[in-house]
Coordinates of N, CA and C in Angstrom, one line a residue:
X1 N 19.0 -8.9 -18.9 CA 18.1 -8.1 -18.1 C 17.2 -7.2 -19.0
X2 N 17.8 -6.6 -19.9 CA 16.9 -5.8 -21.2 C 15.5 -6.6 -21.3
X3 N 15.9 -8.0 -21.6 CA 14.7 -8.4 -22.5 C 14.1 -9.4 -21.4
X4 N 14.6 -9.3 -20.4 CA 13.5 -9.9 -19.1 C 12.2 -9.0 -19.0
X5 N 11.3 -10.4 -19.1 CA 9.8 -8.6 -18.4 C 9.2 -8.7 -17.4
X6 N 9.6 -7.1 -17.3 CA 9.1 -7.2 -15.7 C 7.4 -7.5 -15.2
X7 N 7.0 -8.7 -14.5 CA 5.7 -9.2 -15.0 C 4.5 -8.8 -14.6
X8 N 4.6 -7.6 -13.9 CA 3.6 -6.7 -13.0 C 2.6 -6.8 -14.3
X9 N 2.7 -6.5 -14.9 CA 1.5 -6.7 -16.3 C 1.1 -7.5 -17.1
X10 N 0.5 -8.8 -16.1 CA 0.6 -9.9 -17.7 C -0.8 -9.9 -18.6
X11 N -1.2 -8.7 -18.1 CA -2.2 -8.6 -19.2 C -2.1 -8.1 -20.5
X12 N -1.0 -7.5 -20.5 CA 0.0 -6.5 -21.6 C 0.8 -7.2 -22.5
X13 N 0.6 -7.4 -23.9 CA 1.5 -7.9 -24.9 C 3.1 -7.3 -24.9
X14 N 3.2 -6.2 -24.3 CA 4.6 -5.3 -24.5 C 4.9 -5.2 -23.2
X15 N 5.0 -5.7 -21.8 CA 5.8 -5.6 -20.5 C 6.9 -4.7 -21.0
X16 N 7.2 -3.9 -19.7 CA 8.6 -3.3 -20.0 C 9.1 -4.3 -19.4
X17 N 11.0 -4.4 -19.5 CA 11.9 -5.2 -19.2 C 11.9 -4.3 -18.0
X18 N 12.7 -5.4 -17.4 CA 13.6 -5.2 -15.5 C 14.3 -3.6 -15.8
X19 N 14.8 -3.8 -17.0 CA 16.3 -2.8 -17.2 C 15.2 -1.6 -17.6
X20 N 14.1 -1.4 -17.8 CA 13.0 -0.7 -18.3 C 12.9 0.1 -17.2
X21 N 12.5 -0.8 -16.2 CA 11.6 -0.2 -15.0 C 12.9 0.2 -14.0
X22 N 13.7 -0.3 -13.8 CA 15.2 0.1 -12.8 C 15.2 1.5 -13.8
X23 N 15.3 1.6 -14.9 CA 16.5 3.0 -15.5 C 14.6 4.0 -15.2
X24 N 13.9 3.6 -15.7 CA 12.8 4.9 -15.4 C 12.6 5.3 -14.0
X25 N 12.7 4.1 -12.9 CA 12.7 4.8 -11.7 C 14.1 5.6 -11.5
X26 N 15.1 5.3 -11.8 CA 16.6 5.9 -11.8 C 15.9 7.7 -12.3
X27 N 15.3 8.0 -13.1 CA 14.9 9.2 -13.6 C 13.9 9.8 -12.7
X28 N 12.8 9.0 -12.4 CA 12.0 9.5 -11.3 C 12.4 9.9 -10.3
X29 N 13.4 9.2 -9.8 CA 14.2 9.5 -8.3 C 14.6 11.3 -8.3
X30 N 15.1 11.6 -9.7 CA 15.6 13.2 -10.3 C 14.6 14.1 -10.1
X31 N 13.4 13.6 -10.1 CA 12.2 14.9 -10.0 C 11.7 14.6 -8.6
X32 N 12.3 14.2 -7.9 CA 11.8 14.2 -6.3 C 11.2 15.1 -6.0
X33 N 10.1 15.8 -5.5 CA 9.0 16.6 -5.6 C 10.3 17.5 -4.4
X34 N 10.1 18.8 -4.9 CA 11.4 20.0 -4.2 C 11.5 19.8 -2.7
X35 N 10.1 19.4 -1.4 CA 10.7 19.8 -0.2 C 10.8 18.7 0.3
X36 N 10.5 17.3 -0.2 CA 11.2 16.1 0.0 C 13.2 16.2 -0.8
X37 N 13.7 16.8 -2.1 CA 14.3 16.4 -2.5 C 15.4 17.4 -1.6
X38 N 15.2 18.0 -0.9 CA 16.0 19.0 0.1 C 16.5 17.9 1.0
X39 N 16.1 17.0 1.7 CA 16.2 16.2 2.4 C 17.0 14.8 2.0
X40 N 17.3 14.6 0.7 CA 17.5 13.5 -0.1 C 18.7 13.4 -0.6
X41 N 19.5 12.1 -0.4 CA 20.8 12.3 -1.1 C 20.0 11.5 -2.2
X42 N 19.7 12.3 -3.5 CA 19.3 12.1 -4.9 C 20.3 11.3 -5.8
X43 N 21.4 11.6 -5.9 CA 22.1 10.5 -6.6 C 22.2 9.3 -5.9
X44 N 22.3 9.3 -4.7 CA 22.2 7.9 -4.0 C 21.1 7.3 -4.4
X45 N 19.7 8.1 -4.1 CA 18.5 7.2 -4.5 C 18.7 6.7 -6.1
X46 N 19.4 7.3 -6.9 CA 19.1 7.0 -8.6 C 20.2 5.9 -8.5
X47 N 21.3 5.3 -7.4 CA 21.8 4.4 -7.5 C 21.3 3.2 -6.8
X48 N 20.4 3.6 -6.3 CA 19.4 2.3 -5.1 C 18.3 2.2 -6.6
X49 N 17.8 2.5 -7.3 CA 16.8 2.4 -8.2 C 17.2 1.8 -9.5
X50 N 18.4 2.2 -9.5 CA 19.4 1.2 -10.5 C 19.6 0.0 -10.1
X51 N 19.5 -0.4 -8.9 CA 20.4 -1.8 -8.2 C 18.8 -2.9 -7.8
X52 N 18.4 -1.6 -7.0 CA 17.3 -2.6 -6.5 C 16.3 -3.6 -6.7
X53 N 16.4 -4.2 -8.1 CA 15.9 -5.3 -8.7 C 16.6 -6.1 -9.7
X54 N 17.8 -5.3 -9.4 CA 19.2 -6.0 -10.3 C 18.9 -7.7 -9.9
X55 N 18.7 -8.1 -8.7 CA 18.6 -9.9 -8.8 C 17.7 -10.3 -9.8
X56 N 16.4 -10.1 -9.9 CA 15.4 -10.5 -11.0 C 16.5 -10.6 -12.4
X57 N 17.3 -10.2 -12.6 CA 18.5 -10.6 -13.8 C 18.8 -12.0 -14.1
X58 N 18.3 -12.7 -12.7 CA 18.7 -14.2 -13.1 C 17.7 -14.7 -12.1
X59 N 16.9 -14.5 -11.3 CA 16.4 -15.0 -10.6 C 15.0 -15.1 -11.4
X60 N 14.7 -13.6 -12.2 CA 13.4 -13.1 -12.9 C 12.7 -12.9 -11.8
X61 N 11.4 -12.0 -12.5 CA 10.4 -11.0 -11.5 C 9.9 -12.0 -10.9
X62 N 10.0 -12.5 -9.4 CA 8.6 -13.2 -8.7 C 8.0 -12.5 -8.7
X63 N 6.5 -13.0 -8.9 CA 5.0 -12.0 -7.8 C 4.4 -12.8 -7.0
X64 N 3.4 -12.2 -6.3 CA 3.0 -13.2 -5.8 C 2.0 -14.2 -6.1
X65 N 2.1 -14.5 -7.9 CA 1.4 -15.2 -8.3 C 1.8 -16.4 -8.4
X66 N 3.3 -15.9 -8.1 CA 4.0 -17.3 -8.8 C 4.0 -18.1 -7.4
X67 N 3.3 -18.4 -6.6 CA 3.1 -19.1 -5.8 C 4.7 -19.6 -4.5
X68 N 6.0 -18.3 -4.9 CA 6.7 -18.8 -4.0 C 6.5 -17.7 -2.8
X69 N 7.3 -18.1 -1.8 CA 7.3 -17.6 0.0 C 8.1 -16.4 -0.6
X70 N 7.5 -15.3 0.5 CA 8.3 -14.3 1.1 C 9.5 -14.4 1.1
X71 N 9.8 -15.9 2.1 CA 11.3 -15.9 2.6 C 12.3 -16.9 1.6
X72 N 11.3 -17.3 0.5 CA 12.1 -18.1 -0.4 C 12.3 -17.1 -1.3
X73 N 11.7 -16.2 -1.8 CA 12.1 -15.3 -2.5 C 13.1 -14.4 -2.4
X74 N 13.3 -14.2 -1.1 CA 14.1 -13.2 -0.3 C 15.8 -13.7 -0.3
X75 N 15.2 -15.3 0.0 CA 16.3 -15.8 -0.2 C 17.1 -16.3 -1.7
X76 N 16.3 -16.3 -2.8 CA 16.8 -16.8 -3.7 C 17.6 -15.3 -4.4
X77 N 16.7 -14.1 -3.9 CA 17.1 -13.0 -4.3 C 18.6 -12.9 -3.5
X78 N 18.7 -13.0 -2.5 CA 19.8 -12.7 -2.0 C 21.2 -14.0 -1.9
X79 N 20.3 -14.5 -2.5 CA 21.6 -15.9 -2.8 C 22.7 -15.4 -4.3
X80 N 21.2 -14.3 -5.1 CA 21.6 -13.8 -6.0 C 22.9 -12.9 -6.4
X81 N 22.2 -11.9 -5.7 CA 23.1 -10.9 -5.1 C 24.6 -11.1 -4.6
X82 N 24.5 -12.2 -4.2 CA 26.0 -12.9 -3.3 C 26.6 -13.0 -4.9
X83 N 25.9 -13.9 -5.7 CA 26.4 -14.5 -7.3 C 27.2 -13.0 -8.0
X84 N 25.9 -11.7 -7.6 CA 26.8 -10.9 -8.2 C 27.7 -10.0 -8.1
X85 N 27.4 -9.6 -6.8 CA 28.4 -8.5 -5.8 C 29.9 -9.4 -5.3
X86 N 29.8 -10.9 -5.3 CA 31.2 -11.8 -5.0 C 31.5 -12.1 -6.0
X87 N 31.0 -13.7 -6.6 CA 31.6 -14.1 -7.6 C 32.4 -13.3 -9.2
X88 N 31.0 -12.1 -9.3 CA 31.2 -11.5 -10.3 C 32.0 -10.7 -10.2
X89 N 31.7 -9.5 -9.4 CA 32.3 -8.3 -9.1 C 33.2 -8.4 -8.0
X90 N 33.5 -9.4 -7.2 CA 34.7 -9.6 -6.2 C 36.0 -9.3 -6.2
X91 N 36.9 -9.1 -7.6 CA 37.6 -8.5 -8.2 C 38.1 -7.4 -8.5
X92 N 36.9 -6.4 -8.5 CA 37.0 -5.4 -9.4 C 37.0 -4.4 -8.6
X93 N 38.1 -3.7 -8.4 CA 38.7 -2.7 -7.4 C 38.9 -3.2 -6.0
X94 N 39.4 -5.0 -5.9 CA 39.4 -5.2 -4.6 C 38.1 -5.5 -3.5
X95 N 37.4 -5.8 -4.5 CA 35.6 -5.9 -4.4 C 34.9 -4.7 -3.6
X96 N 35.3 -3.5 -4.2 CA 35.1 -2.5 -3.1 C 33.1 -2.0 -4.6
X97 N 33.5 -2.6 -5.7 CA 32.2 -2.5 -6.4 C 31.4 -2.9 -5.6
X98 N 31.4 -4.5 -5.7 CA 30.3 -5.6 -5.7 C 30.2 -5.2 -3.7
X99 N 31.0 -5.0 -2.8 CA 30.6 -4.3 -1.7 C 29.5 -3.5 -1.4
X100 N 29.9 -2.3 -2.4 CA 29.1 -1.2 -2.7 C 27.9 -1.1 -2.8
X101 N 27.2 -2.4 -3.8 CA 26.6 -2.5 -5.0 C 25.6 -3.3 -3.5
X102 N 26.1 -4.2 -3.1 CA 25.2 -5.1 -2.0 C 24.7 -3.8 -0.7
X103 N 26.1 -3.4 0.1 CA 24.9 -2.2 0.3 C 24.2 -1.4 0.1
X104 N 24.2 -0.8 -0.8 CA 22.8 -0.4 -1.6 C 21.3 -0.7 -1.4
X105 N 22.0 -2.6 -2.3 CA 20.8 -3.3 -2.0 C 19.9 -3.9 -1.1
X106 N 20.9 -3.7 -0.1 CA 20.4 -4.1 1.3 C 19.7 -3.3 1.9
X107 N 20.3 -1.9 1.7 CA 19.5 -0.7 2.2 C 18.0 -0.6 2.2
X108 N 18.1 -0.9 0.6 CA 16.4 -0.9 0.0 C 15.7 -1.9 0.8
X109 N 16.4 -3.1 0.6 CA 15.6 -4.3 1.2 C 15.1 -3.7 2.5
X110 N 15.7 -3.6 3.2 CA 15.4 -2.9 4.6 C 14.4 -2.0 4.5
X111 N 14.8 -1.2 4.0 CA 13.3 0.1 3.8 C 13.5 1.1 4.9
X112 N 14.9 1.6 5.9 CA 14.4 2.0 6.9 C 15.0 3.7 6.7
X113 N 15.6 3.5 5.2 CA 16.4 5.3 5.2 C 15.6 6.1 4.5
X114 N 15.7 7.3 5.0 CA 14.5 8.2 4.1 C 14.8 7.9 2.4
X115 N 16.4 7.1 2.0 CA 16.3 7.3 0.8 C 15.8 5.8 0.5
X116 N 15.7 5.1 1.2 CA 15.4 3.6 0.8 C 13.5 3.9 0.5
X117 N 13.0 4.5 1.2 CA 11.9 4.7 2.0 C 11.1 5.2 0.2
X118 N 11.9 6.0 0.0 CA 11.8 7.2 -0.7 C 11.6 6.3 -2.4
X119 N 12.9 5.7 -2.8 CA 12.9 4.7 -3.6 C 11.8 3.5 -3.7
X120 N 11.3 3.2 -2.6 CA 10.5 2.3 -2.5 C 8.9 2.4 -2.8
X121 N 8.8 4.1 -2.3 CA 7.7 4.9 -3.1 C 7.6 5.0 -4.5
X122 N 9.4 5.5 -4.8 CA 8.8 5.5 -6.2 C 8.8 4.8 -7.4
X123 N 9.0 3.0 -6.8 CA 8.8 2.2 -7.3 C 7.3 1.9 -7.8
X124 N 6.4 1.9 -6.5 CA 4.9 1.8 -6.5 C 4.8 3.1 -7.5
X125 N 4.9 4.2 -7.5 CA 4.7 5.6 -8.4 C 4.5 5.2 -9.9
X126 N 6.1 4.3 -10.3 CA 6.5 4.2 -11.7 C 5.4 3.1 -11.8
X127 N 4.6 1.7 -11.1 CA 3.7 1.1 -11.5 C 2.7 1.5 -11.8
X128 N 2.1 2.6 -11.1 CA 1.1 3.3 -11.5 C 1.4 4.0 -13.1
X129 N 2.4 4.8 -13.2 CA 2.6 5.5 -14.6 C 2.7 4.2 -15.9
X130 N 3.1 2.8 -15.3 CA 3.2 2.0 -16.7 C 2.0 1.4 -16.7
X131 N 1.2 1.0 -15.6 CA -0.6 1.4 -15.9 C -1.2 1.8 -16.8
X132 N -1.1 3.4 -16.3 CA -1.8 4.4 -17.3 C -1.4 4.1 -18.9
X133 N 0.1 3.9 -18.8 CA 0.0 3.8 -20.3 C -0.1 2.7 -20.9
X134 N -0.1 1.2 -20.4 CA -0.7 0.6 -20.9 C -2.4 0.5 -21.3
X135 N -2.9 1.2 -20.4 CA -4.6 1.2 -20.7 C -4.7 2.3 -21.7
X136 N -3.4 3.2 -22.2 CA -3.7 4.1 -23.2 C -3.0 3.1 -24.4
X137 N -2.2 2.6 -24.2 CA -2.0 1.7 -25.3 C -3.4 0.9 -25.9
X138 N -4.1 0.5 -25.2 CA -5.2 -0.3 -25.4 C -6.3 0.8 -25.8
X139 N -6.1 1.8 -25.9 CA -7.3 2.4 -26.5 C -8.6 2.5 -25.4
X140 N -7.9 1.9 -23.5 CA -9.1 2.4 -23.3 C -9.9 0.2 -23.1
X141 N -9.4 -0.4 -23.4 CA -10.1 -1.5 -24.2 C -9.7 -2.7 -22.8
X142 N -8.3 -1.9 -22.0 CA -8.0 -3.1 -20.5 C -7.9 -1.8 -19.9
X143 N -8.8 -2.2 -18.4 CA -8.6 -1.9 -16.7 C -7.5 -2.1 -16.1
X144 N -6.4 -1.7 -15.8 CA -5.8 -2.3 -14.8 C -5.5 -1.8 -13.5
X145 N -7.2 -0.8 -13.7 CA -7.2 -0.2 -12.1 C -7.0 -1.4 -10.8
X146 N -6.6 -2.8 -11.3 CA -6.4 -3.3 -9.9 C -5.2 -2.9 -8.9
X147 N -3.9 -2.6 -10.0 CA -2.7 -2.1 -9.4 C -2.8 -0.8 -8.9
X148 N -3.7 0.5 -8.6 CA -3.9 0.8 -8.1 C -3.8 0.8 -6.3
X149 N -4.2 -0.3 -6.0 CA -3.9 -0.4 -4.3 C -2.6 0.0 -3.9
X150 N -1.7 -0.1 -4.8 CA -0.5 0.1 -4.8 C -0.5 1.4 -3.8
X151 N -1.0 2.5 -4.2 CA -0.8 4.0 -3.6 C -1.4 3.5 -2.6
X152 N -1.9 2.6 -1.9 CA -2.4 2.8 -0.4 C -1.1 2.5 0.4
X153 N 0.2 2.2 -0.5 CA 1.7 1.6 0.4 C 2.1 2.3 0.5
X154 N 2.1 3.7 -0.1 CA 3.3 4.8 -0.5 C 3.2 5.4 0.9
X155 N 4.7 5.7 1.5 CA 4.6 6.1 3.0 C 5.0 7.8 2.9
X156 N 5.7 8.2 2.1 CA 6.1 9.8 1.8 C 4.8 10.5 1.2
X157 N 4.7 11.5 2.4 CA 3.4 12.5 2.0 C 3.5 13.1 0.2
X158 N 4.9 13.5 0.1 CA 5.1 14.1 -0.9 C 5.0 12.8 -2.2
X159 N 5.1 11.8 -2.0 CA 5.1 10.7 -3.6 C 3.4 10.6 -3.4
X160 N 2.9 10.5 -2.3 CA 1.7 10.3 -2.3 C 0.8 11.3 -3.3
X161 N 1.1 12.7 -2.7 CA 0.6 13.8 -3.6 C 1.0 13.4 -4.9
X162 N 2.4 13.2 -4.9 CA 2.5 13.3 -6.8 C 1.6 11.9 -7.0
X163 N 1.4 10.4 -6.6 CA 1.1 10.0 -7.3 C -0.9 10.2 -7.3
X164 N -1.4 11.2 -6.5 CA -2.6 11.3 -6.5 C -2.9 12.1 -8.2
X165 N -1.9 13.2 -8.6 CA -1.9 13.5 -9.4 C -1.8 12.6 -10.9
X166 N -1.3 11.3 -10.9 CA -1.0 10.6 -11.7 C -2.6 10.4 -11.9
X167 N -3.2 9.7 -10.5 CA -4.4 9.2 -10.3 C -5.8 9.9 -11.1
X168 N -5.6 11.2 -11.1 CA -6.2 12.3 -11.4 C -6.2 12.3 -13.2
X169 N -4.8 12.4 -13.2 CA -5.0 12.2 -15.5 C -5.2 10.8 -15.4
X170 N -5.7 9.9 -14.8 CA -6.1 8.6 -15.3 C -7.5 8.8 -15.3
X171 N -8.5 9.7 -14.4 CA -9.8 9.7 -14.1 C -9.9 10.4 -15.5
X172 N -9.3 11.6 -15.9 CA -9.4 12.3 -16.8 C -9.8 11.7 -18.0
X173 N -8.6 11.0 -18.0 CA -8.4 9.6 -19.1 C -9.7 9.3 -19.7
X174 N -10.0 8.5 -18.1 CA -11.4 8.0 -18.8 C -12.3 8.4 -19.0
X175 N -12.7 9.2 -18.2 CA -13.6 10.3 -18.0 C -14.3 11.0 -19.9
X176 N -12.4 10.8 -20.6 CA -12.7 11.3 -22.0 C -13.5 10.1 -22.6
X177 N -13.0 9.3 -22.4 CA -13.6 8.3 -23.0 C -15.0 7.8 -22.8
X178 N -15.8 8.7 -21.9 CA -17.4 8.4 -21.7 C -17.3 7.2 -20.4
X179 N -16.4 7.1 -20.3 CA -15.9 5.6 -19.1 C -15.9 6.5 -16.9
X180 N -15.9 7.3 -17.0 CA -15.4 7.9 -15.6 C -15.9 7.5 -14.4
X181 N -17.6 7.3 -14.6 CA -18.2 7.4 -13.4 C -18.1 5.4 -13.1
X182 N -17.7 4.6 -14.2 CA -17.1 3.2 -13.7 C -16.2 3.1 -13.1
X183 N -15.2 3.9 -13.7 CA -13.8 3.6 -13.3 C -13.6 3.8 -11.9
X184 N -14.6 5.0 -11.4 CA -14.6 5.4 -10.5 C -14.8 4.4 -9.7
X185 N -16.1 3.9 -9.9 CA -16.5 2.7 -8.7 C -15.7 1.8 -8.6
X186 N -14.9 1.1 -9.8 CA -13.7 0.2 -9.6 C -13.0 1.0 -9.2
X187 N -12.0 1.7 -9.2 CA -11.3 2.3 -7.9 C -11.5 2.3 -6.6
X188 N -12.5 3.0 -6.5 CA -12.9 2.7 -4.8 C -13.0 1.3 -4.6
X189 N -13.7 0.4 -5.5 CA -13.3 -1.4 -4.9 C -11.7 -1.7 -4.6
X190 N -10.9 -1.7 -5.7 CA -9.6 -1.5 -5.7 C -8.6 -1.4 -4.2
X191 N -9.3 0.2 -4.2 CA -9.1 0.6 -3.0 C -8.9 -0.1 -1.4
X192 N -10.1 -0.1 -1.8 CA -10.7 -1.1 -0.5 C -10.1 -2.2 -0.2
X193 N -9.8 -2.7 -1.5 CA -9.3 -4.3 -1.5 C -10.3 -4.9 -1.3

């Protein structure tokens, strides 16, 4: 899982790995913006952000480039998960782990608990932050304001605001670079879809 990449960026020579993007959202989950994190069982969410893409381990990142279904992916993912939470972990304390470990994941999949909900924001959040830094890796030289639309999915008022603020040092960004008043207009395309 280290050296799997997660393929959100195949315009990028250096993708972070699966285990990249799980452990940074696990950290994000920690800075829950204060009157959402009142509300939040926080260690729970840093264990749904650890798990929640744990199948891509053997299944690897689908997008939806790779031309499979919703329901085939859903299902290969969760055929996965059975591989890991039973075969693997079925043992280990009485399978009260690999139990564990599946509800979790199921949680997320579902999307319907403030902490699943919450997790699921700040998945989209963390794509936006490895954005930015891959177009600062690039000196400025790749766009990948198309991932952007992303923040039009974020359902928590409070990830929203933080991630408008991400949005904000990216205008900056380019803005340094003599680039702003484009970037701008590609965003609002973006946007729009």
């Amino acid at each position: 899982m280290a050296e799997d990449p997660h393929l959100t960026f195949t315009k990028s020579p250096d993708s972070e790995s699966i285990s990249d993007h799980m452990y940074r959202m696990s950290i994000l989950t920690m800075f829950a913006p204060p009157a959402l994190a009142s509300r939040l069982n926080i260690p729970h969410c840093t264990k749904m952000a650890l798990i929640h893409d744990m199948a891509e381990s053997l299944v690897g990142d689908i997008t939806p480039v790779d031309g499979v279904s919703k329901p085939e992916k859903n299902r290969r993912e969760a055929a996965t998960m059975d591989y890991l939470t039973v075969a693997l972990l079925g043992n280990v304390h009485s399978g009260l782990v690999g139990s564990q470990l599946r509800e979790i994941w199921e949680e997320y999949e579902k999307s319907e608990t403030l902490e699943a909900k919450f997790v699921h924001d700040i998945d989209k959040l963390e794509l936006v932050l490895q954005m930015m830094e891959y177009e600062r890796a690039n000196k400025g030289a790749v766009d990948l304001g198309e991932f952007t639309y992303v923040t039009t999915k974020i359902l928590l008022p409070e990830v929203k605001v933080w991630c408008d603020e991400v949005l904000e040092e990216r205008k900056a960004y380019w803005e340094g670079l003599g680039r702003g008043a484009e970037m701008a207009k590609a965003l609002e395309g973006y946007l729009r879809g």
